[in-house]
mmCIF file of C-alpha atoms in Angstrom:
data_model
loop_
_atom_site.group_PDB
_atom_site.id
_atom_site.type_symbol
_atom_site.label_atom_id
_atom_site.label_comp_id
_atom_site.label_asym_id
_atom_site.label_seq_id
_atom_site.Cartn_x
_atom_site.Cartn_y
_atom_site.Cartn_z
ATOM 1 C CA MET A 293 -0.120 0.166 -0.117
ATOM 2 C CA LYS A 294 2.854 1.861 1.140
ATOM 3 C CA ASN A 295 4.561 1.199 -2.238
ATOM 4 C CA LEU A 296 1.203 2.597 -4.279
ATOM 5 C CA LEU A 297 1.290 5.399 -2.224
ATOM 6 C CA CYS A 298 4.616 6.584 -3.658
ATOM 7 C CA VAL A 299 3.675 6.198 -7.210
ATOM 8 C CA ILE A 300 0.499 8.107 -6.834
ATOM 9 C CA THR A 301 2.550 10.808 -4.872
ATOM 10 C CA SER A 302 5.498 10.444 -7.912
ATOM 11 C CA LEU A 303 2.949 11.008 -10.176
ATOM 12 C CA LEU A 304 2.149 13.576 -9.242
ATOM 13 C CA LEU A 305 4.537 15.240 -8.563
ATOM 14 C CA VAL A 306 5.399 15.097 -12.346
ATOM 15 C CA ALA A 307 2.236 15.721 -13.736
ATOM 16 C CA SER A 308 2.651 19.370 -11.602
ATOM 17 C CA CYS A 309 6.396 20.179 -12.487
ATOM 18 C CA GLN A 310 5.362 19.490 -15.871
ATOM 19 C CA LYS A 311 2.455 21.679 -15.733
ATOM 20 C CA ASN A 312 4.390 24.521 -14.360
ATOM 21 C CA GLN A 313 6.986 24.275 -17.238
ATOM 22 C CA ALA A 314 4.369 24.370 -19.385
ATOM 23 C CA VAL A 315 2.892 27.990 -18.029
ATOM 24 C CA SER A 316 6.819 29.125 -17.462
ATOM 25 C CA GLY A 317 7.382 28.722 -21.446
ATOM 26 C CA PHE A 318 5.084 28.715 -25.003
ATOM 27 C CA ILE A 319 4.093 25.724 -27.072
ATOM 28 C CA VAL A 320 3.377 27.224 -30.721
ATOM 29 C CA ASN A 321 1.034 24.457 -32.490
ATOM 30 C CA GLY A 322 0.615 25.000 -36.479
ATOM 31 C CA ILE A 323 -1.768 23.213 -38.476
ATOM 32 C CA VAL A 324 -1.043 24.048 -42.240
ATOM 33 C CA LYS A 325 -3.176 22.139 -45.021
ATOM 34 C CA ASN A 326 -1.582 20.888 -47.847
ATOM 35 C CA MET A 327 1.779 22.186 -46.523
ATOM 36 C CA PRO A 328 3.871 18.758 -47.767
ATOM 37 C CA ASP A 329 5.599 16.060 -45.117
ATOM 38 C CA SER A 330 9.062 17.866 -44.437
ATOM 39 C CA THR A 331 8.568 21.636 -45.188
ATOM 40 C CA LYS A 332 10.771 23.711 -43.176
ATOM 41 C CA VAL A 333 9.182 26.477 -40.999
ATOM 42 C CA VAL A 334 11.675 29.136 -39.901
ATOM 43 C CA MET A 335 10.548 31.283 -36.457
ATOM 44 C CA TYR A 336 12.574 35.053 -36.851
ATOM 45 C CA LEU A 337 12.653 37.508 -34.417
ATOM 46 C CA ASN A 338 13.378 39.568 -37.388
ATOM 47 C CA THR A 339 14.061 39.557 -40.530
ATOM 48 C CA GLU A 340 17.586 38.413 -40.218
ATOM 49 C CA THR A 341 17.708 36.713 -36.217
ATOM 50 C CA ILE A 342 16.438 33.215 -36.083
ATOM 51 C CA LEU A 343 15.051 32.098 -33.156
ATOM 52 C CA ASP A 344 14.152 28.235 -33.802
ATOM 53 C CA THR A 345 12.993 26.008 -37.329
ATOM 54 C CA ALA A 346 10.296 23.244 -37.288
ATOM 55 C CA MET A 347 9.280 20.432 -39.653
ATOM 56 C CA VAL A 348 6.273 19.783 -41.195
ATOM 57 C CA MET A 349 4.324 16.067 -40.824
ATOM 58 C CA ASN A 350 1.103 15.706 -41.408
ATOM 59 C CA GLU A 351 0.468 19.377 -42.130
ATOM 60 C CA GLU A 352 1.531 19.988 -38.784
ATOM 61 C CA PHE A 353 4.895 21.818 -36.601
ATOM 62 C CA GLN A 354 5.538 22.217 -33.243
ATOM 63 C CA PHE A 355 7.677 25.314 -31.182
ATOM 64 C CA GLN A 356 9.163 25.180 -27.807
ATOM 65 C CA GLY A 357 10.717 27.753 -25.280
ATOM 66 C CA HIS A 358 10.725 30.434 -23.455
ATOM 67 C CA VAL A 359 10.261 34.403 -23.794
ATOM 68 C CA GLU A 360 10.595 37.194 -21.200
ATOM 69 C CA ARG A 361 8.205 38.941 -22.547
ATOM 70 C CA PRO A 362 5.578 39.497 -25.533
ATOM 71 C CA THR A 363 7.729 39.590 -28.358
ATOM 72 C CA LYS A 364 6.187 39.724 -32.002
ATOM 73 C CA VAL A 365 7.589 37.446 -34.393
ATOM 74 C CA VAL A 366 7.699 36.343 -38.411
ATOM 75 C CA LEU A 367 6.870 32.591 -38.922
ATOM 76 C CA ARG A 368 8.377 31.741 -42.712
ATOM 77 C CA ILE A 369 7.850 28.241 -44.933
ATOM 78 C CA GLU A 370 11.301 28.728 -45.868
ATOM 79 C CA SER A 371 12.433 29.131 -49.425
ATOM 80 C CA THR A 372 9.062 31.392 -49.818
ATOM 81 C CA ARG A 373 7.321 34.661 -48.826
ATOM 82 C CA ASP A 374 4.620 32.504 -46.998
ATOM 83 C CA THR A 375 4.821 34.370 -43.377
ATOM 84 C CA LYS A 376 2.846 34.950 -40.724
ATOM 85 C CA THR A 377 3.552 37.860 -38.175
ATOM 86 C CA PHE A 378 2.206 37.407 -34.300
ATOM 87 C CA TRP A 379 2.873 38.378 -30.883
ATOM 88 C CA LEU A 380 4.818 35.185 -29.609
ATOM 89 C CA GLU A 381 4.047 34.920 -25.645
ATOM 90 C CA ASN A 382 4.491 31.805 -22.740
ATOM 91 C CA ASN A 383 1.542 30.139 -23.792
ATOM 92 C CA THR A 384 0.019 27.426 -25.890
ATOM 93 C CA ILE A 385 -0.452 29.143 -29.201
ATOM 94 C CA THR A 386 -2.687 27.512 -32.478
ATOM 95 C CA ILE A 387 -1.788 28.694 -35.719
ATOM 96 C CA SER A 388 -4.504 27.808 -38.157
ATOM 97 C CA GLY A 389 -3.371 28.368 -41.780
ATOM 98 C CA GLU A 390 -3.005 26.770 -45.377
ATOM 99 C CA LYS A 391 -0.442 26.497 -48.433
ATOM 100 C CA GLY A 392 0.730 30.122 -49.909
ATOM 101 C CA ASN A 393 -1.769 31.971 -46.942
ATOM 102 C CA MET A 394 0.119 31.447 -44.029
ATOM 103 C CA ARG A 395 -0.182 35.807 -43.889
ATOM 104 C CA HIS A 396 -3.985 34.869 -43.433
ATOM 105 C CA SER A 397 -3.607 32.181 -40.438
ATOM 106 C CA ASN A 398 -5.730 32.223 -37.330
ATOM 107 C CA VAL A 399 -4.005 32.908 -34.247
ATOM 108 C CA ALA A 400 -5.455 31.721 -30.594
ATOM 109 C CA GLY A 401 -4.020 31.402 -27.622
ATOM 110 C CA SER A 402 -1.930 34.411 -27.408
ATOM 111 C CA GLN A 403 -3.462 37.634 -25.485
ATOM 112 C CA THR A 404 -1.775 40.589 -27.551
ATOM 113 C CA GLN A 405 -2.244 39.121 -30.336
ATOM 114 C CA LYS A 406 -5.915 39.445 -29.665
ATOM 115 C CA GLU A 407 -5.424 42.716 -28.843
ATOM 116 C CA ALA A 408 -3.459 43.599 -31.693
ATOM 117 C CA ASP A 409 -6.222 41.847 -34.018
ATOM 118 C CA ILE A 410 -8.535 44.103 -32.354
ATOM 119 C CA LEU A 411 -6.845 47.049 -33.300
ATOM 120 C CA LYS A 412 -6.612 46.046 -37.025
ATOM 121 C CA GLN A 413 -10.103 45.426 -36.982
ATOM 122 C CA ARG A 414 -10.240 49.057 -36.179
ATOM 123 C CA LYS A 415 -8.222 50.008 -38.812
ATOM 124 C CA ASP A 416 -9.221 47.949 -41.951
ATOM 125 C CA SER A 417 -11.565 50.763 -43.831
ATOM 126 C CA ILE A 418 -9.058 52.964 -43.479
ATOM 127 C CA TYR A 419 -6.132 50.396 -44.984
ATOM 128 C CA LYS A 420 -8.388 49.475 -47.542
ATOM 129 C CA GLU A 421 -8.908 53.434 -48.706
ATOM 130 C CA MET A 422 -4.306 54.075 -48.770
ATOM 131 C CA GLU A 423 -4.479 50.665 -50.728
ATOM 132 C CA GLU A 424 -7.504 51.943 -52.996
ATOM 133 C CA LEU A 425 -5.219 55.104 -52.957
ATOM 134 C CA GLY A 426 -2.182 53.659 -53.870
ATOM 135 C CA LYS A 427 -3.516 51.943 -57.546
ATOM 136 C CA MET A 428 -4.006 55.457 -58.690
ATOM 137 C CA VAL A 429 -0.864 56.569 -58.548
ATOM 138 C CA THR A 430 0.923 58.006 -61.529
ATOM 139 C CA ASP A 431 3.722 60.506 -62.086
ATOM 140 C CA ASN A 432 0.926 63.100 -62.939
ATOM 141 C CA ASN A 433 -0.811 62.594 -59.701
ATOM 142 C CA ARG A 434 2.220 61.826 -56.877
ATOM 143 C CA ASP A 435 2.437 64.661 -55.172
ATOM 144 C CA SER A 436 -1.645 65.819 -54.601
ATOM 145 C CA LEU A 437 -2.253 61.928 -53.597
ATOM 146 C CA PHE A 438 0.552 62.611 -50.900
ATOM 147 C CA VAL A 439 -1.456 64.911 -49.619
ATOM 148 C CA VAL A 440 -4.433 62.496 -49.169
ATOM 149 C CA TYR A 441 -2.785 60.123 -48.137
ATOM 150 C CA GLU A 442 -0.987 62.401 -45.293
ATOM 151 C CA LYS A 443 -4.975 62.571 -44.215
ATOM 152 C CA MET A 444 -4.992 59.240 -43.983
ATOM 153 C CA ILE A 445 -2.380 58.137 -41.445
ATOM 154 C CA ASP A 446 -3.768 61.190 -39.428
ATOM 155 C CA GLU A 447 -6.853 59.002 -39.196
ATOM 156 C CA GLU A 448 -4.790 56.009 -38.593
ATOM 157 C CA VAL A 449 -2.897 57.929 -35.501
ATOM 158 C CA LYS A 450 -6.253 58.669 -33.627
ATOM 159 C CA ILE A 451 -6.862 55.619 -34.082
ATOM 160 C CA ASN A 452 -4.245 54.389 -32.346
ATOM 161 C CA GLN A 453 -4.790 56.289 -30.077
ATOM 162 C CA SER A 454 -7.623 55.400 -29.153
ATOM 163 C CA PHE A 455 -6.835 52.030 -28.477
ATOM 164 C CA ILE A 456 -3.519 53.092 -26.434
ATOM 165 C CA LYS A 457 -6.136 54.662 -23.658
ATOM 166 C CA ASP A 458 -8.144 51.299 -24.303
ATOM 167 C CA TYR A 459 -5.590 49.070 -24.053
ATOM 168 C CA PRO A 460 -2.817 50.434 -21.164
ATOM 169 C CA ASN A 461 -1.111 47.168 -20.558
ATOM 170 C CA SER A 462 -0.836 45.727 -24.050
ATOM 171 C CA TYR A 463 2.351 45.268 -25.483
ATOM 172 C CA GLU A 464 0.522 46.230 -29.346
ATOM 173 C CA SER A 465 -0.500 49.695 -27.035
ATOM 174 C CA LEU A 466 3.512 50.347 -26.184
ATOM 175 C CA THR A 467 4.435 49.024 -29.885
ATOM 176 C CA VAL A 468 2.204 51.741 -32.063
ATOM 177 C CA LEU A 469 3.297 54.002 -29.748
ATOM 178 C CA HIS A 470 6.993 53.820 -29.932
ATOM 179 C CA GLN A 471 6.591 52.287 -33.832
ATOM 180 C CA SER A 472 5.211 55.736 -35.389
ATOM 181 C CA THR A 473 2.389 57.236 -33.041
ATOM 182 C CA MET A 474 4.273 59.561 -31.087
ATOM 183 C CA LYS A 475 6.663 61.119 -34.164
ATOM 184 C CA LYS A 476 2.930 61.856 -35.839
ATOM 185 C CA LEU A 477 1.900 62.973 -32.189
ATOM 186 C CA GLY A 478 4.956 65.680 -31.119
ATOM 187 C CA ALA A 479 6.570 65.635 -27.092
ATOM 188 C CA LYS A 480 2.983 66.828 -25.376
ATOM 189 C CA GLU A 481 0.918 64.976 -26.452
ATOM 190 C CA THR A 482 3.264 61.821 -26.323
ATOM 191 C CA HIS A 483 3.503 62.295 -22.790
ATOM 192 C CA LYS A 484 -0.173 62.559 -22.354
ATOM 193 C CA LEU A 485 -0.593 58.651 -23.838
ATOM 194 C CA PHE A 486 2.890 57.589 -22.254
ATOM 195 C CA SER A 487 1.597 58.335 -18.820
ATOM 196 C CA LYS A 488 -1.573 56.031 -19.742
ATOM 197 C CA LEU A 489 0.496 52.517 -19.840
ATOM 198 C CA SER A 490 1.303 50.373 -17.047
ATOM 199 C CA LYS A 491 4.617 51.240 -15.337
ATOM 200 C CA ALA A 492 6.197 48.197 -16.760
ATOM 201 C CA LEU A 493 5.832 49.152 -19.944
ATOM 202 C CA GLN A 494 7.069 52.403 -19.571
ATOM 203 C CA LEU A 495 10.407 50.390 -18.143
ATOM 204 C CA THR A 496 10.502 48.187 -21.024
ATOM 205 C CA LYS A 497 13.311 49.014 -23.828
ATOM 206 C CA GLU A 498 10.630 51.339 -25.453
ATOM 207 C CA GLY A 499 9.482 52.523 -23.023
ATOM 208 C CA LYS A 500 12.948 54.081 -22.973
ATOM 209 C CA SER A 501 13.101 55.450 -25.913
ATOM 210 C CA ILE A 502 9.413 57.115 -26.382
ATOM 211 C CA SER A 503 11.116 59.251 -22.439
ATOM 212 C CA ARG A 504 13.899 59.583 -24.805
ATOM 213 C CA PHE A 505 11.370 61.209 -27.562
ATOM 214 C CA ILE A 506 9.481 63.160 -25.092
ATOM 215 C CA ASP A 507 12.976 65.090 -24.258
ATOM 216 C CA LEU A 508 14.549 65.829 -27.145
ATOM 217 C CA ASN A 509 11.193 66.362 -29.500
ATOM 218 C CA LYS A 510 10.232 69.731 -30.748
ATOM 219 C CA ASN A 511 8.463 68.682 -33.740
ATOM 220 C CA PRO A 512 8.797 72.378 -35.509
ATOM 221 C CA LYS A 513 6.235 73.563 -37.666
ATOM 222 C CA ILE A 514 5.910 75.896 -40.816
ATOM 223 C CA GLY A 515 6.293 79.255 -39.625
ATOM 224 C CA ASP A 516 8.739 78.236 -36.677
ATOM 225 C CA LYS A 517 12.858 78.790 -36.134
ATOM 226 C CA PHE A 518 14.037 75.899 -37.237
ATOM 227 C CA VAL A 519 16.273 73.317 -34.404
ATOM 228 C CA ASP A 520 19.733 73.214 -35.573
ATOM 229 C CA PHE A 521 21.490 70.394 -34.399
ATOM 230 C CA GLU A 522 25.054 68.896 -35.165
ATOM 231 C CA GLN A 523 25.810 65.180 -36.492
ATOM 232 C CA LEU A 524 29.278 63.986 -38.302
ATOM 233 C CA ASN A 525 30.015 64.225 -42.072
ATOM 234 C CA ASN A 526 30.662 61.724 -44.191
ATOM 235 C CA LYS A 527 34.650 62.930 -43.648
ATOM 236 C CA GLY A 528 34.521 62.892 -39.998
ATOM 237 C CA GLU A 529 33.755 66.761 -39.418
ATOM 238 C CA ALA A 530 31.337 67.390 -37.020
ATOM 239 C CA ILE A 531 28.984 70.388 -38.841
ATOM 240 C CA LYS A 532 25.751 71.849 -37.437
ATOM 241 C CA ILE A 533 22.733 73.407 -39.966
ATOM 242 C CA SER A 534 23.621 77.255 -38.943
ATOM 243 C CA GLU A 535 26.873 76.567 -40.230
ATOM 244 C CA VAL A 536 25.739 75.729 -43.746
ATOM 245 C CA LYS A 537 22.333 78.295 -43.981
ATOM 246 C CA GLY A 538 22.359 79.451 -47.384
ATOM 247 C CA LYS A 539 19.062 82.148 -48.510
ATOM 248 C CA TYR A 540 17.199 79.033 -48.540
ATOM 249 C CA THR A 541 18.192 74.919 -47.041
ATOM 250 C CA LEU A 542 16.089 72.180 -47.719
ATOM 251 C CA ILE A 543 16.972 70.116 -44.863
ATOM 252 C CA GLU A 544 16.524 66.189 -46.208
ATOM 253 C CA PHE A 545 15.872 63.145 -44.498
ATOM 254 C CA TRP A 546 16.206 60.446 -46.528
ATOM 255 C CA ALA A 547 18.124 56.930 -46.102
ATOM 256 C CA SER A 548 20.684 54.449 -48.218
ATOM 257 C CA TRP A 549 16.984 51.964 -47.794
ATOM 258 C CA CYS A 550 14.908 53.712 -48.957
ATOM 259 C CA GLY A 551 13.621 53.307 -52.284
ATOM 260 C CA PRO A 552 11.417 56.572 -52.815
ATOM 261 C CA CYS A 553 14.734 58.712 -51.723
ATOM 262 C CA ARG A 554 16.696 57.251 -54.033
ATOM 263 C CA ALA A 555 14.311 57.824 -56.645
ATOM 264 C CA PHE A 556 14.553 61.106 -55.594
ATOM 265 C CA ASN A 557 17.901 61.920 -55.452
ATOM 266 C CA PRO A 558 18.741 62.713 -59.793
ATOM 267 C CA GLU A 559 16.254 65.407 -59.091
ATOM 268 C CA LEU A 560 17.232 66.162 -56.401
ATOM 269 C CA VAL A 561 20.512 66.791 -57.545
ATOM 270 C CA LYS A 562 18.881 69.108 -61.008
ATOM 271 C CA GLU A 563 17.411 71.471 -58.693
ATOM 272 C CA TYR A 564 20.595 71.796 -56.349
ATOM 273 C CA LYS A 565 22.905 72.491 -59.261
ATOM 274 C CA LEU A 566 20.099 75.166 -61.000
ATOM 275 C CA TYR A 567 20.099 76.962 -58.197
ATOM 276 C CA LYS A 568 23.377 76.933 -55.830
ATOM 277 C CA ALA A 569 25.067 79.677 -57.340
ATOM 278 C CA LYS A 570 21.574 81.668 -56.098
ATOM 279 C CA GLY A 571 21.925 80.280 -52.349
ATOM 280 C CA PHE A 572 20.227 77.219 -52.555
ATOM 281 C CA GLU A 573 21.571 74.453 -49.519
ATOM 282 C CA ILE A 574 20.806 71.067 -48.862
ATOM 283 C CA VAL A 575 21.562 69.607 -45.671
ATOM 284 C CA GLY A 576 20.974 65.244 -46.536
ATOM 285 C CA ILE A 577 20.177 63.739 -42.324
ATOM 286 C CA SER A 578 20.651 60.203 -43.105
ATOM 287 C CA LEU A 579 18.876 57.348 -40.876
ATOM 288 C CA ASP A 580 21.140 55.271 -41.675
ATOM 289 C CA SER A 581 22.753 52.791 -39.353
ATOM 290 C CA ASN A 582 25.709 51.054 -41.639
ATOM 291 C CA LYS A 583 28.341 53.901 -42.725
ATOM 292 C CA GLU A 584 29.790 51.794 -45.825
ATOM 293 C CA ARG A 585 26.058 51.617 -47.393
ATOM 294 C CA TRP A 586 25.616 55.503 -46.802
ATOM 295 C CA LEU A 587 28.733 56.601 -48.380
ATOM 296 C CA LYS A 588 28.095 54.514 -51.280
ATOM 297 C CA ALA A 589 24.948 55.654 -52.041
ATOM 298 C CA ILE A 590 26.201 59.584 -51.147
ATOM 299 C CA GLU A 591 28.794 58.603 -54.297
ATOM 300 C CA ASN A 592 26.441 56.383 -56.378
ATOM 301 C CA ASP A 593 23.781 59.543 -56.066
ATOM 302 C CA GLY A 594 26.124 62.132 -56.404
ATOM 303 C CA LEU A 595 24.803 64.258 -53.837
ATOM 304 C CA ILE A 596 27.484 67.094 -53.622
ATOM 305 C CA TRP A 597 25.859 68.791 -50.884
ATOM 306 C CA GLN A 598 26.804 68.323 -46.759
ATOM 307 C CA ASN A 599 25.679 64.929 -46.055
ATOM 308 C CA ILE A 600 24.993 64.446 -42.215
ATOM 309 C CA SER A 601 24.334 61.202 -39.453
ATOM 310 C CA ASP A 602 24.388 59.934 -36.345
ATOM 311 C CA LEU A 603 24.738 56.323 -37.829
ATOM 312 C CA LYS A 604 21.644 55.566 -35.191
ATOM 313 C CA GLY A 605 18.892 54.154 -37.798
ATOM 314 C CA LEU A 606 15.449 55.111 -37.045
ATOM 315 C CA ASP A 607 17.348 56.675 -33.580
ATOM 316 C CA ASN A 608 18.932 59.519 -35.509
ATOM 317 C CA GLU A 609 18.636 62.514 -33.077
ATOM 318 C CA ALA A 610 18.007 65.293 -36.023
ATOM 319 C CA ALA A 611 15.020 62.697 -36.825
ATOM 320 C CA ILE A 612 13.618 63.055 -33.502
ATOM 321 C CA ILE A 613 13.834 66.389 -32.593
ATOM 322 C CA TYR A 614 12.163 66.951 -35.905
ATOM 323 C CA GLY A 615 9.456 64.382 -35.435
ATOM 324 C CA ILE A 616 10.610 62.400 -38.359
ATOM 325 C CA SER A 617 7.641 59.777 -38.539
ATOM 326 C CA ALA A 618 8.634 58.369 -42.565
ATOM 327 C CA ILE A 619 11.215 58.977 -44.840
ATOM 328 C CA PRO A 620 11.230 61.049 -47.341
ATOM 329 C CA ASP A 621 10.703 63.769 -45.691
ATOM 330 C CA ASN A 622 12.268 67.493 -45.727
ATOM 331 C CA PHE A 623 12.044 71.319 -44.219
ATOM 332 C CA LEU A 624 12.926 74.164 -46.203
ATOM 333 C CA ILE A 625 14.092 76.940 -44.199
ATOM 334 C CA ASP A 626 14.743 80.795 -45.047
ATOM 335 C CA GLU A 627 17.491 83.005 -44.582
ATOM 336 C CA ASN A 628 15.989 83.967 -40.679
ATOM 337 C CA GLY A 629 15.490 80.716 -40.069
ATOM 338 C CA VAL A 630 12.071 80.308 -40.129
ATOM 339 C CA ILE A 631 10.331 77.289 -41.543
ATOM 340 C CA ILE A 632 8.282 78.360 -44.404
ATOM 341 C CA ALA A 633 7.211 74.827 -46.535
ATOM 342 C CA ARG A 634 7.949 70.714 -45.719
ATOM 343 C CA TYR A 635 7.439 67.915 -47.783
ATOM 344 C CA LEU A 636 8.463 69.523 -50.896
ATOM 345 C CA ARG A 637 8.597 66.916 -54.018
ATOM 346 C CA GLY A 638 8.585 66.911 -57.535
ATOM 347 C CA ASP A 639 6.318 69.771 -59.010
ATOM 348 C CA ASN A 640 6.073 70.421 -55.681
ATOM 349 C CA LEU A 641 9.407 71.477 -55.053
ATOM 350 C CA LYS A 642 10.407 73.391 -57.970
ATOM 351 C CA GLN A 643 7.795 75.413 -58.488
ATOM 352 C CA LYS A 644 8.262 76.388 -54.775
ATOM 353 C CA LEU A 645 12.422 77.036 -55.917
ATOM 354 C CA LYS A 646 11.352 78.863 -59.119
ATOM 355 C CA GLU A 647 9.004 81.183 -57.299
ATOM 356 C CA LEU A 648 11.350 82.065 -54.894
ATOM 357 C CA PHE A 649 14.794 82.651 -56.224
ATOM 358 C CA THR A 650 12.218 84.524 -59.042
ATOM 359 C CA LYS A 651 11.454 86.449 -56.431
ATOM 360 C CA ASP A 652 14.282 87.332 -55.315
ATOM 361 C CA VAL A 653 15.352 88.632 -58.452
ATOM 362 C CA THR A 654 13.375 91.290 -58.880
ATOM 363 C CA LEU A 655 13.606 92.509 -54.958
#
């Protein structure tokens, strides 16, 4: 009898340990219709860092492990573009989908993913409008549609604000505030939202970055004085905006990895050569983190004006000061240091420069 009791007690202890172990980590069960056996599924922390791999057997795969906090990951069917991005957390998570359409897979068991889905549903209509707008873009209407697109972005920010207030304990709230919303709102409004987040979220890496943004951001508007700053140029020299300011100066935010920026550079070079002798200056601020790629892009695109960067990528201090949420972006300042225009692209830039320098000639 005693032996039987010992066996039962041991089994209960093992079961208890197994239960605690399962709770302390995650199990991701994948069910993918029409997926052949031995297909490799890769879990990425980002586009480069591999967390784990699994093999499909009988249209199923599994990952097990532990994360310190809810973490956004990407599942990719190896050697394809078939992916699913979701929030991974320590729980049993089930992903149900089919071959070739992983991005529309259903995710169950992740509370943070459930919250992310709620936010997505709130933004579905605005995303559809953006998609339709994208289909309408041509070289002739690009600039006018950009203004419409910016208004849609403003609507998206409002939705994000409402969501953050509704879900102050969610890592999805922390992420949307950090990645885009704060740069649209500016320091004052960001501080209001940030104060609503839980203390635990405020102390994360992203939370500390938001605090830095609140301290640095000035978010200058048209009619305000420009904000001076100093960074190193491509020759390693410390350069201030005030040291290169001309009659009219374009502060141009870009990066070597930004396709639209690179596509616009030849046009920018042409305008610079046309008006440089009349007092036109450009200062290029790169949101690069890789120095070699930055230098190569400067050389390949023939960027003959001052090019500076702190090589901190999207955390570039100047970008934080000016509230840059997407690139390309720019500010045009006059000889008195007043911002007179922003988001100048294509014909809008050509017309503005022609108007300014023609006016100066007639005075």
